[in-house]
mmCIF file of C-alpha atoms in Angstrom:
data_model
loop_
_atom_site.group_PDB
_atom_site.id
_atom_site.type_symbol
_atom_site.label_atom_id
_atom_site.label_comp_id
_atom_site.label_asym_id
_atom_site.label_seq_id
_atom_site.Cartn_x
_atom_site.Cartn_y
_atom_site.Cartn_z
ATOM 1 C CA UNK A 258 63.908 65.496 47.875
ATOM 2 C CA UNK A 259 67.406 65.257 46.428
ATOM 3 C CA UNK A 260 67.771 64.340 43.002
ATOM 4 C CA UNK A 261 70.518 63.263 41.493
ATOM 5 C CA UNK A 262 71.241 63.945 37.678
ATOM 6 C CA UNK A 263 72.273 61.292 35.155
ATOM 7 C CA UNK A 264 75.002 62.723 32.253
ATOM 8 C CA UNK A 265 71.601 63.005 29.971
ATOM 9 C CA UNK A 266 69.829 65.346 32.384
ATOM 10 C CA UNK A 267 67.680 62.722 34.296
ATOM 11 C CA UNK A 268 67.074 61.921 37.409
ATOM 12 C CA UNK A 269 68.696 58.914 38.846
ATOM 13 C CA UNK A 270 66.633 56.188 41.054
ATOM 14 C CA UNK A 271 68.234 56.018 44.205
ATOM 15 C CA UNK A 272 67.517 52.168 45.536
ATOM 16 C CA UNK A 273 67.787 51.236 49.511
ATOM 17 C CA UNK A 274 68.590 48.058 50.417
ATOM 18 C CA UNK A 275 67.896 46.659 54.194
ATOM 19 C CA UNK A 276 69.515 44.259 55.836
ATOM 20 C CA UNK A 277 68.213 41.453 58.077
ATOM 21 C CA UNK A 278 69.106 40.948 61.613
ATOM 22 C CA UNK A 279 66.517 40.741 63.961
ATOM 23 C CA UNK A 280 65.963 43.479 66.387
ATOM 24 C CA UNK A 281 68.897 45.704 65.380
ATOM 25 C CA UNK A 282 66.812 46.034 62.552
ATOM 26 C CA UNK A 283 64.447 49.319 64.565
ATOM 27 C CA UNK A 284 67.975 50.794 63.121
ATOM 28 C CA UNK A 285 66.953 51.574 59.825
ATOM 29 C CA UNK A 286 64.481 53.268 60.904
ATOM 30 C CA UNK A 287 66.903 55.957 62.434
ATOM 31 C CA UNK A 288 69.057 55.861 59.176
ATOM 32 C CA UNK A 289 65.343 56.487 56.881
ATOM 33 C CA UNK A 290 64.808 59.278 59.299
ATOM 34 C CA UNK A 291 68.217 60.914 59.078
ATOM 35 C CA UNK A 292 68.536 60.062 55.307
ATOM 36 C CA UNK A 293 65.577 62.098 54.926
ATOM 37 C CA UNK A 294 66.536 65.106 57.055
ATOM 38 C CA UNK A 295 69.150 65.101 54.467
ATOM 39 C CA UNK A 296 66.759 65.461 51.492
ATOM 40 C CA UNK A 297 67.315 61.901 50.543
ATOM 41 C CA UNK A 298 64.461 59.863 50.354
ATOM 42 C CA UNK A 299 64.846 56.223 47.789
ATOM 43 C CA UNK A 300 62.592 55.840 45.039
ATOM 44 C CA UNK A 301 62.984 51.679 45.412
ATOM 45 C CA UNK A 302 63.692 49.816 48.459
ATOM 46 C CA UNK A 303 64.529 46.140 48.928
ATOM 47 C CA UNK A 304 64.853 44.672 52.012
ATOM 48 C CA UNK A 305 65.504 41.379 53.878
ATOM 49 C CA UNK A 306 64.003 39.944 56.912
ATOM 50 C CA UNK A 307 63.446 42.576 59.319
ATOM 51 C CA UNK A 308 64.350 44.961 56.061
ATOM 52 C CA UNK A 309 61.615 44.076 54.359
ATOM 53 C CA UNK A 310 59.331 44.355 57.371
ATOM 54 C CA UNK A 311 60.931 48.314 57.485
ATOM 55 C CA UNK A 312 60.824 48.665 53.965
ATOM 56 C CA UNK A 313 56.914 47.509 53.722
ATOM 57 C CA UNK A 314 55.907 50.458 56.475
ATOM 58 C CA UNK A 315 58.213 52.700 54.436
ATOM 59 C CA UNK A 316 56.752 52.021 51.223
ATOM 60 C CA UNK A 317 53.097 51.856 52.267
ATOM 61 C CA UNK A 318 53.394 55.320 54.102
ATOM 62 C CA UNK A 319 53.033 53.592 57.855
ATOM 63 C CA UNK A 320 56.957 54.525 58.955
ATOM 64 C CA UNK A 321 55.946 56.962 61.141
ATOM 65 C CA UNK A 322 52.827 54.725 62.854
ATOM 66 C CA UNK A 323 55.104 51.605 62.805
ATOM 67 C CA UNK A 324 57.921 53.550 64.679
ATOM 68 C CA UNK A 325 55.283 54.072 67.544
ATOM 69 C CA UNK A 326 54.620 50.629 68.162
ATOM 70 C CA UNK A 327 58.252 49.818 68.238
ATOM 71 C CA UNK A 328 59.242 52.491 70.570
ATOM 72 C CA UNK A 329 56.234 51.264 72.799
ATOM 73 C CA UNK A 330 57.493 47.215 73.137
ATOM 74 C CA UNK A 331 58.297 45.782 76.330
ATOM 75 C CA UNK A 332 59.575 42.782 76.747
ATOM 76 C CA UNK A 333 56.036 41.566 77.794
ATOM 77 C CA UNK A 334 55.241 42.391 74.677
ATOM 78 C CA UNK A 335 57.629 40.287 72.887
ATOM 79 C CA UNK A 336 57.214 37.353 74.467
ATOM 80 C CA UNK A 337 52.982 37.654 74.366
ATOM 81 C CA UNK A 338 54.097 37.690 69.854
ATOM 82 C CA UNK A 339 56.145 34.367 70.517
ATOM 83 C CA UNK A 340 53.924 31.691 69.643
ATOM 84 C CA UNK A 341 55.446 28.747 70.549
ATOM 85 C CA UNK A 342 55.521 25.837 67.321
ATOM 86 C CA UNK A 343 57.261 22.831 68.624
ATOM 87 C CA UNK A 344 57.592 20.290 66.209
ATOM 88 C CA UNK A 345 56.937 22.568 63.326
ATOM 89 C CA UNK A 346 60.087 23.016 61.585
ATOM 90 C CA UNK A 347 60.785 26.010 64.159
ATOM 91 C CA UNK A 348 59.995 27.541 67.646
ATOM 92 C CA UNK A 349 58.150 30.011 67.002
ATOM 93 C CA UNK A 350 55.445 30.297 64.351
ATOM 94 C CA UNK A 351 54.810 34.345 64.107
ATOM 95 C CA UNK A 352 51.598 34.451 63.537
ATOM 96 C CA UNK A 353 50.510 36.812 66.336
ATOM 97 C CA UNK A 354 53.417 39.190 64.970
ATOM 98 C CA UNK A 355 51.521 39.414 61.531
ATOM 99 C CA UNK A 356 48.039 39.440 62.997
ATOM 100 C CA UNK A 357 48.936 42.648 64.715
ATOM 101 C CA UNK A 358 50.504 43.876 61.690
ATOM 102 C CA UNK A 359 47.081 43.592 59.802
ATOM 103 C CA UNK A 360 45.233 44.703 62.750
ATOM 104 C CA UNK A 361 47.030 47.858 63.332
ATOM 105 C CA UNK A 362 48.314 48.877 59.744
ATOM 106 C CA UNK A 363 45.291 46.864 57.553
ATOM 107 C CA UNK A 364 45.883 44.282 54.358
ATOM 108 C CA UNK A 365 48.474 45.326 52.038
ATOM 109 C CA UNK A 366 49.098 43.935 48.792
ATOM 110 C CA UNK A 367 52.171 44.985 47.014
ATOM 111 C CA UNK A 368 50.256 46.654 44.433
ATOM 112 C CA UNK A 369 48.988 49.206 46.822
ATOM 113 C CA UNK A 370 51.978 50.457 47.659
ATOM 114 C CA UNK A 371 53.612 53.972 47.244
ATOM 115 C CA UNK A 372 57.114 52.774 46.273
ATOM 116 C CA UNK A 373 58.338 49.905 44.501
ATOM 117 C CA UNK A 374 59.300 47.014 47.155
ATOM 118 C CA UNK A 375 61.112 43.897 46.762
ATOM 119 C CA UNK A 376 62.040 41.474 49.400
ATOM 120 C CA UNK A 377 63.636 38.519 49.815
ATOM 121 C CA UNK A 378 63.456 34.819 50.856
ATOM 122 C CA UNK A 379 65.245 31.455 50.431
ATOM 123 C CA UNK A 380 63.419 28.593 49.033
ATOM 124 C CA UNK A 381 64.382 25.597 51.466
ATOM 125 C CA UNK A 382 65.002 22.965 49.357
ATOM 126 C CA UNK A 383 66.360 24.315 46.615
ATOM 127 C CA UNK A 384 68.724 26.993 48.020
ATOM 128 C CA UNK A 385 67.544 29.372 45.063
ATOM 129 C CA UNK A 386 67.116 32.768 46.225
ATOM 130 C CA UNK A 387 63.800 34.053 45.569
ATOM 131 C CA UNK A 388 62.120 37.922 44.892
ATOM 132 C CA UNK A 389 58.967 38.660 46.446
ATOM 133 C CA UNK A 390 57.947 41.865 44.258
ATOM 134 C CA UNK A 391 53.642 40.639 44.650
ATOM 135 C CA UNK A 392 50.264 39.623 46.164
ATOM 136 C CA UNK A 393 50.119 39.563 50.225
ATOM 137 C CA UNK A 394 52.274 41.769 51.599
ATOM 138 C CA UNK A 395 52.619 40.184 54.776
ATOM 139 C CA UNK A 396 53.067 36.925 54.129
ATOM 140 C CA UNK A 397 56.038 38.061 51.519
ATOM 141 C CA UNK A 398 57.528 39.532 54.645
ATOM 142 C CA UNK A 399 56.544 36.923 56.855
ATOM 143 C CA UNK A 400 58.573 34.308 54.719
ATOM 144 C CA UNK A 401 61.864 37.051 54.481
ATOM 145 C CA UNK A 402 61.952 36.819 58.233
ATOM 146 C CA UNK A 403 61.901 32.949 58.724
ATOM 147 C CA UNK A 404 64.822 32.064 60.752
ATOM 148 C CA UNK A 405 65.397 28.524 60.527
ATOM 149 C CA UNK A 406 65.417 26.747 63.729
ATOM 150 C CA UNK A 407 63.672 29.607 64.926
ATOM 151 C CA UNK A 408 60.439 30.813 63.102
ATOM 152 C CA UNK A 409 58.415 28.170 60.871
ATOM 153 C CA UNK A 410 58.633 28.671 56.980
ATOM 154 C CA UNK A 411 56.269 29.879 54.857
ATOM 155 C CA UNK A 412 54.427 28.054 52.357
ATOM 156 C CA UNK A 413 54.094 30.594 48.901
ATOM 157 C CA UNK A 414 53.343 29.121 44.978
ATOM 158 C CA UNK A 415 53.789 25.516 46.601
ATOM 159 C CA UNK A 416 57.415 26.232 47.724
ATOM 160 C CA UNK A 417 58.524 26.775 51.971
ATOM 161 C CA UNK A 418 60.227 29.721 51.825
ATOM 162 C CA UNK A 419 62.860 31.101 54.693
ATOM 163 C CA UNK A 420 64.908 33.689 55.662
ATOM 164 C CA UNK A 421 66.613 35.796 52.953
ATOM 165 C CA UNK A 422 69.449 36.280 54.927
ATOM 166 C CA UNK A 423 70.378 32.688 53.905
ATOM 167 C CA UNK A 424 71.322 33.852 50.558
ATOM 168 C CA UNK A 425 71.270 38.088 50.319
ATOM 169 C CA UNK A 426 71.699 39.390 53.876
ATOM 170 C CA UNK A 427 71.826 43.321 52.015
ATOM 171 C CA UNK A 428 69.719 42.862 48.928
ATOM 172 C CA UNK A 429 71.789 45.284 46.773
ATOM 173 C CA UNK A 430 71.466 43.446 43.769
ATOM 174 C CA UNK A 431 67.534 43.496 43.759
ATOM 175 C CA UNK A 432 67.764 46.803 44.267
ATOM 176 C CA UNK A 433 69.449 47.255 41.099
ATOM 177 C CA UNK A 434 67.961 44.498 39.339
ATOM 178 C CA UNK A 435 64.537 46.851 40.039
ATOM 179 C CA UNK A 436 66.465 49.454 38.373
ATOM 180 C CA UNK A 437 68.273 51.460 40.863
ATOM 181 C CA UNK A 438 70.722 53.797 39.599
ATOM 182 C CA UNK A 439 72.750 54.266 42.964
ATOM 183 C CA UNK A 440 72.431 51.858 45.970
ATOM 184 C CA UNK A 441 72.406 52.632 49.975
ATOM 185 C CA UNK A 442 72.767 49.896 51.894
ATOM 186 C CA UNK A 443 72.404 49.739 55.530
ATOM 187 C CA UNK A 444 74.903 46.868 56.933
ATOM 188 C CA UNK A 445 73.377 45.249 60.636
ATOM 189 C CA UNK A 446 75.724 42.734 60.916
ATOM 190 C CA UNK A 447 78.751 44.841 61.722
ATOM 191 C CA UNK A 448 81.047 43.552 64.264
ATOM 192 C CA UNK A 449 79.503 40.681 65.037
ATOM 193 C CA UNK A 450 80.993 37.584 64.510
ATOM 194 C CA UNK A 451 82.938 36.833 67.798
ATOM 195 C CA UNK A 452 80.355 38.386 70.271
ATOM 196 C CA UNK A 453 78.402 35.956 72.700
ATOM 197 C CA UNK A 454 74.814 36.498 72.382
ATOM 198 C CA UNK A 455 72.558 36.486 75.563
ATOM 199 C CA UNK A 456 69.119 34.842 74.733
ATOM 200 C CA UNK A 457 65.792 36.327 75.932
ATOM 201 C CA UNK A 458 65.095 33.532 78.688
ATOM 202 C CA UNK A 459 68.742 34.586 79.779
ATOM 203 C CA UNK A 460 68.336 38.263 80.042
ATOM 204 C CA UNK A 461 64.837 37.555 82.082
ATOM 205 C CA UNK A 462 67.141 34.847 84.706
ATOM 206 C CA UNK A 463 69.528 38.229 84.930
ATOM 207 C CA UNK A 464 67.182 40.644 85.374
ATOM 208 C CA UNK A 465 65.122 38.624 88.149
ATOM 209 C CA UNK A 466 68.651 38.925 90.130
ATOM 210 C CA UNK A 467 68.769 42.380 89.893
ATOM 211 C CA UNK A 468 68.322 44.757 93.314
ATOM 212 C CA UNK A 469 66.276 47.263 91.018
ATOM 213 C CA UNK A 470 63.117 45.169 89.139
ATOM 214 C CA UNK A 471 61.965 46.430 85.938
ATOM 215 C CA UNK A 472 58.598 47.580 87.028
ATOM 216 C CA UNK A 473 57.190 46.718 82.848
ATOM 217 C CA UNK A 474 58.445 42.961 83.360
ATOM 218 C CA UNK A 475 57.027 40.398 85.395
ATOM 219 C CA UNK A 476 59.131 39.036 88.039
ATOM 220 C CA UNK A 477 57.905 35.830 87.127
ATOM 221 C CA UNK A 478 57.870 36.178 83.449
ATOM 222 C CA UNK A 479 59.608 32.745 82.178
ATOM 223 C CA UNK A 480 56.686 30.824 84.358
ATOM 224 C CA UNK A 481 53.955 33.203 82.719
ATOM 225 C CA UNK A 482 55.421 32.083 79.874
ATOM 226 C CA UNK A 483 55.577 28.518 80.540
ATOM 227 C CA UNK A 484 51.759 28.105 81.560
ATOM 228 C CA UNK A 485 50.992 30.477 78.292
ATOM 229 C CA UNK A 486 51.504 26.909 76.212
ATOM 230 C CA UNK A 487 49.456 24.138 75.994
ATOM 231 C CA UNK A 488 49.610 21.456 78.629
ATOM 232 C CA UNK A 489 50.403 18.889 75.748
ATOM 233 C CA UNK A 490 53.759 21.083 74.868
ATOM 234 C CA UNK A 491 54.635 21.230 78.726
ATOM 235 C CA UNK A 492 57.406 18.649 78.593
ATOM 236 C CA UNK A 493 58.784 19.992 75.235
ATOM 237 C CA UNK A 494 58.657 23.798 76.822
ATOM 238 C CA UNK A 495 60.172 22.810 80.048
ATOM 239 C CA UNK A 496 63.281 21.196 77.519
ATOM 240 C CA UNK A 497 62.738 24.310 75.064
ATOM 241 C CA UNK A 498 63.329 26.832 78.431
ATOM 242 C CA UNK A 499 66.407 25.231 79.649
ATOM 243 C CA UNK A 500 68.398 25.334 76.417
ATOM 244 C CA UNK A 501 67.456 28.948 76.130
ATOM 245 C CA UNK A 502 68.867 29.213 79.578
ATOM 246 C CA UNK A 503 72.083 27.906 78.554
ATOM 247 C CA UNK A 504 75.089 29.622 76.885
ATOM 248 C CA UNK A 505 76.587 32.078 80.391
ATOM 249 C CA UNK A 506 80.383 31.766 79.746
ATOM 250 C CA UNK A 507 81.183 28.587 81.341
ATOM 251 C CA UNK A 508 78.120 26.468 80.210
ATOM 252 C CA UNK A 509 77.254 24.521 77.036
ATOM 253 C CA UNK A 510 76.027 26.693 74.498
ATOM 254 C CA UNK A 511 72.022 26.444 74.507
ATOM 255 C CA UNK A 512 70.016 26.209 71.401
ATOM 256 C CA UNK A 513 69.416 30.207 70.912
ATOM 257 C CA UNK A 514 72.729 30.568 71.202
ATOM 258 C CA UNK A 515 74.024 27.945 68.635
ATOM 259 C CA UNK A 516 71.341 29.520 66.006
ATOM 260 C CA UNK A 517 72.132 32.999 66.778
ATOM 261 C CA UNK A 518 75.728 33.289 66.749
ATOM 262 C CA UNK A 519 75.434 30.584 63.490
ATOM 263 C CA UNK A 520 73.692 33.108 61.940
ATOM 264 C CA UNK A 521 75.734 35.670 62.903
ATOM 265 C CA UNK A 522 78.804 33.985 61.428
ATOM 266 C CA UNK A 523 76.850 33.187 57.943
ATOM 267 C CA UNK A 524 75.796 36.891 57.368
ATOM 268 C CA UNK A 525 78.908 38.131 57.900
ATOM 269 C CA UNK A 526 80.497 35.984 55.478
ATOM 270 C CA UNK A 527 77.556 36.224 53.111
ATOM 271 C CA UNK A 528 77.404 39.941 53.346
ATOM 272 C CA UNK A 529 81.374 40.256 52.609
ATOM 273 C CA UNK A 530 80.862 38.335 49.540
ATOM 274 C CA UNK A 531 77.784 39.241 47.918
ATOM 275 C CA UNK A 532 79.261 43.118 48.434
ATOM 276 C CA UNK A 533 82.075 42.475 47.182
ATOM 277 C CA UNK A 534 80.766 41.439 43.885
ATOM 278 C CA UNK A 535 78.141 43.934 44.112
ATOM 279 C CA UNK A 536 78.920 47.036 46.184
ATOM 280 C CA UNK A 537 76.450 49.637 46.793
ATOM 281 C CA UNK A 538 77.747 53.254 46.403
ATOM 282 C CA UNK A 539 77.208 53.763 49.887
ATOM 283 C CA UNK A 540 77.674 51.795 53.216
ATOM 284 C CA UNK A 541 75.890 52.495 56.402
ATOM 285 C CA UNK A 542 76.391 50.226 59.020
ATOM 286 C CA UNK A 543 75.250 50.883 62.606
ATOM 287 C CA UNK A 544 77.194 49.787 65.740
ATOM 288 C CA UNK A 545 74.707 47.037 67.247
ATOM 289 C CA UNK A 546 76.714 44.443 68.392
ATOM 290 C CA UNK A 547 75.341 45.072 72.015
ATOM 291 C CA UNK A 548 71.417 44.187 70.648
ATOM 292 C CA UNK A 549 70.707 40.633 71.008
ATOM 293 C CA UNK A 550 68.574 39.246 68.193
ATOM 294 C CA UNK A 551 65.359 38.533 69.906
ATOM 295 C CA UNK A 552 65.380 42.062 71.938
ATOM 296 C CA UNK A 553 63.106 43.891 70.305
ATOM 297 C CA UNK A 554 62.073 46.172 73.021
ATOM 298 C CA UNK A 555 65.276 48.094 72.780
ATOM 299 C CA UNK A 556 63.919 50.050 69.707
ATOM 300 C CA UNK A 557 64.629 53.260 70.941
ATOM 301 C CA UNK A 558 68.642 52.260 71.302
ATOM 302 C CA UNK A 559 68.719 50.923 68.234
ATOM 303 C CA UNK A 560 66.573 54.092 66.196
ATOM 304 C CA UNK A 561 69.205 56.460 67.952
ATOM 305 C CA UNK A 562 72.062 54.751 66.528
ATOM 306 C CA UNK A 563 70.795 54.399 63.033
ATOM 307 C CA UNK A 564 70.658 58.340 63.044
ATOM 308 C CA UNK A 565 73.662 58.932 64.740
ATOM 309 C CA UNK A 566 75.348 56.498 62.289
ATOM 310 C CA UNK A 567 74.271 58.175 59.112
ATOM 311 C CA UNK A 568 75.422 61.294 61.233
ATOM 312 C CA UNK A 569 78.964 60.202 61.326
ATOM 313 C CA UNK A 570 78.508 59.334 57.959
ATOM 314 C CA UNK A 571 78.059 62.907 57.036
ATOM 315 C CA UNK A 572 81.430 63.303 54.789
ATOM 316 C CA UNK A 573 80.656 60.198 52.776
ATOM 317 C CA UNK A 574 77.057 61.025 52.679
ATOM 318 C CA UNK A 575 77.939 64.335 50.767
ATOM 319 C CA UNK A 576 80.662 62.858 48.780
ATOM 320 C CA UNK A 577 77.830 60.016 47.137
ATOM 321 C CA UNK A 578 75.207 63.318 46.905
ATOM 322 C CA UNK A 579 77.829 64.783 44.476
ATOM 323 C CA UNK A 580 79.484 62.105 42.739
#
C-alpha cells in the first residue's frame, strides 16, 4: 500500500469519498480496483447513496463478493428488488434490496468493520445533513440511498431520513471531518445535466420492439410486473406504469423522468458548490452519462469505465502520489 509521508515523518490518511447516483454507482468499484493496482488503497471512506452501499462492501472486506452479484444482475433481477410502496412517501420501498444484502453478505454493524465508514443522509424535515458513522449498517445505507419520490425514507433516532445526495452528493468534507489527510473523490454526476433519461418501463417498451429479444428478459416483463402487485394497488400500478412510460422526445415528461433528470440537475449544482468550498486533492469522475439511474444490470459497463477512468487519470494520479 502507498503511503504518503506528512513533513513530521508520518503517514498521511488518505480518505475516499463516493458519490451517489444510482446505477453508475458499479463505477467505483472499477476506480477501488484500479486505485488499488496502483498501491493506493484509503484508510477512511465516506460515501453517499449508492457510495455508501460501495463503501460498506469495501470496508467490511465483501468488495470482491459484492462485485459478483452486480456483474450477475439482469434486468429480471432488478425489477424482482422493486417493491412497489404506493402511497408511502415513495415507489419503491427497498426492502428486498437489503434483505438480500443480509442474506448474502450477513448483519453488519459499523463497529465490525475493517475501515472507518461514514455515510450520509438528509433528515426530511429539517434539511440538516446528517453522519451515519454507527449501529445497523444497512439501514444507515438504506436511508443514504432514499430517493425521494422514489424509495420510502427511513425512520433512524425518531427522525425520516433520505438521500444524502440532497445535501453532500461527494461527501468530501466527512471524509476530512473523520480525519483524512488527502481526499479522492469519485464524481458520478459528470455531464449530466442536459441528457434525457430513459426510464426502466421505457427501455423494456424498446426492447420488446427489437428484431433480436434479449433471451435474460421476459418478453412480457412490464405485465409480469404488473400482476407481481397486489390486486388492491392494480389501479394505482396501471397509473404508476404509464407515467414511467412517458418521457420519448415528443411526449410529456413521465414521473421517472421528472425525478431523475431533477435530481440530476440538483447534484450537479450541489456537487459544484460543496467542491468548490471543499475540494478534494483529487477528482475522478467517470463518463456515465449513457447509464440511466435505475439500470443496474449494466454493472459490467459501468466497472470498466471506473478503471479506465482512473487509467486516464494516470498523470494526475502520480502528480497527487508525490505532492
Amino acid at each position: 500500500m502507498t503511503e504518503m509521508a506528512a513533513d513530521d515523518g508520518s503517514s498521511l490518511k488518505i480518505g475516499l469519498a463516493l458519490g451517489g447516483g444510482a446505477a453508475r454507482g458499479w463505477a467505483h468499484l472499477g476506480v477501488i480496483q484500479a486505485l488499488a493496482e496502483r498501491g493506493i488503497r484509503p484508510q477512511i471512506v465516506a460515501g453517499t447513496s449508492v457510495g455508501a452501499i460501495v463503501g460498506a462492501m469495501l470496508c467490511s472486506d465483501h468488495l470482491q463478493a459484492f462485485e459478483g452479484w452486480v456483474k450477475a444482475l439482469t434486468r429480471r433481477d432488478v425489477l424482482s428488488y422493486l417493491d412497489f410502496a404506493l402511497g408511502n412517501g415513495g415507489f419503491i420501498q427497498g426492502r428486498r434490496l437489503m434483505a438480500r444484502f443480509h442474506e448474502t453478505f450477513g448483519d453488519v454493524d459499523f463497529a465490525d468493520l475493517n475501515h472507518p465508514l461514514g455515510v450520509v443522509a438528509t433528515d426530511l424535515y429539517s434539511g440538516q445533513e446528517r453522519w451515519l458513522r454507527e449501529g445497523d449498517l444497512a439501514l444507515a445505507v438504506r436511508a443514504s440511498m432514499a430517493l425521494p419520490g422514489v424509495f420510502t425514507p427511513v425512520q433512524i433516532d425518531g427522525e425520516w431520513l433520505v438521500d444524502g445526495g440532497l445535501v453532500n452528493p461527494v461527501p468530501v468534507s466527512l471524509c476530512h471531518a473523520m480525519g483524512a489527510d488527502r481526499v479522492i473523490a469519485v464524481n458520478l454526476s459528470g455531464g449530466l445535466v442536459g441528457r434525457r433519461i430513459q426510464g426502466p418501463m421505457q427501455d423494456v417498451g424498446r426492447r420488446q420492439a427489437d428484431a433480436e429479444p434479449d433471451p435474460g428478459v421476459d418478453d412480457n416483463m412490464a405485465m409480469t410486473l404488473w400482476h407481481r402487485l397486489s390486486s388492491s394497488f392494480r389501479d394505482g400500478a396501471e397509473a404508476l406504469q404509464a407515467q414511467l412510460q412517458r418521457g420519448g422526445q415528443n411526449s410529456t415528461p413521465g414521473v421517472f423522468d421528472v425525478i431523475a433528470t431533477s435530481v440530476n440537475v440538483m447534484q450537479d449544482r450541489i456537487t459544484r458548490s460543496r467542491m468548490a468550498g471543499d475540494p478534494p486533492d483529487l477528482l475522478i469522475s467517470p463518463r456515465l452519462a449513457h447509464i440511466g439511474l435505475l439500470e443496474l444490470h449494466r454493472g459490467e459497463e459501468a466497472i470498466a469505465e471506473g478503471r479506465a477512468c482512473v487509467e486516464r487519470m494516470q498523470p494526475a494520479i502520480d502528480a497527487f502520489l508525490n505532492a
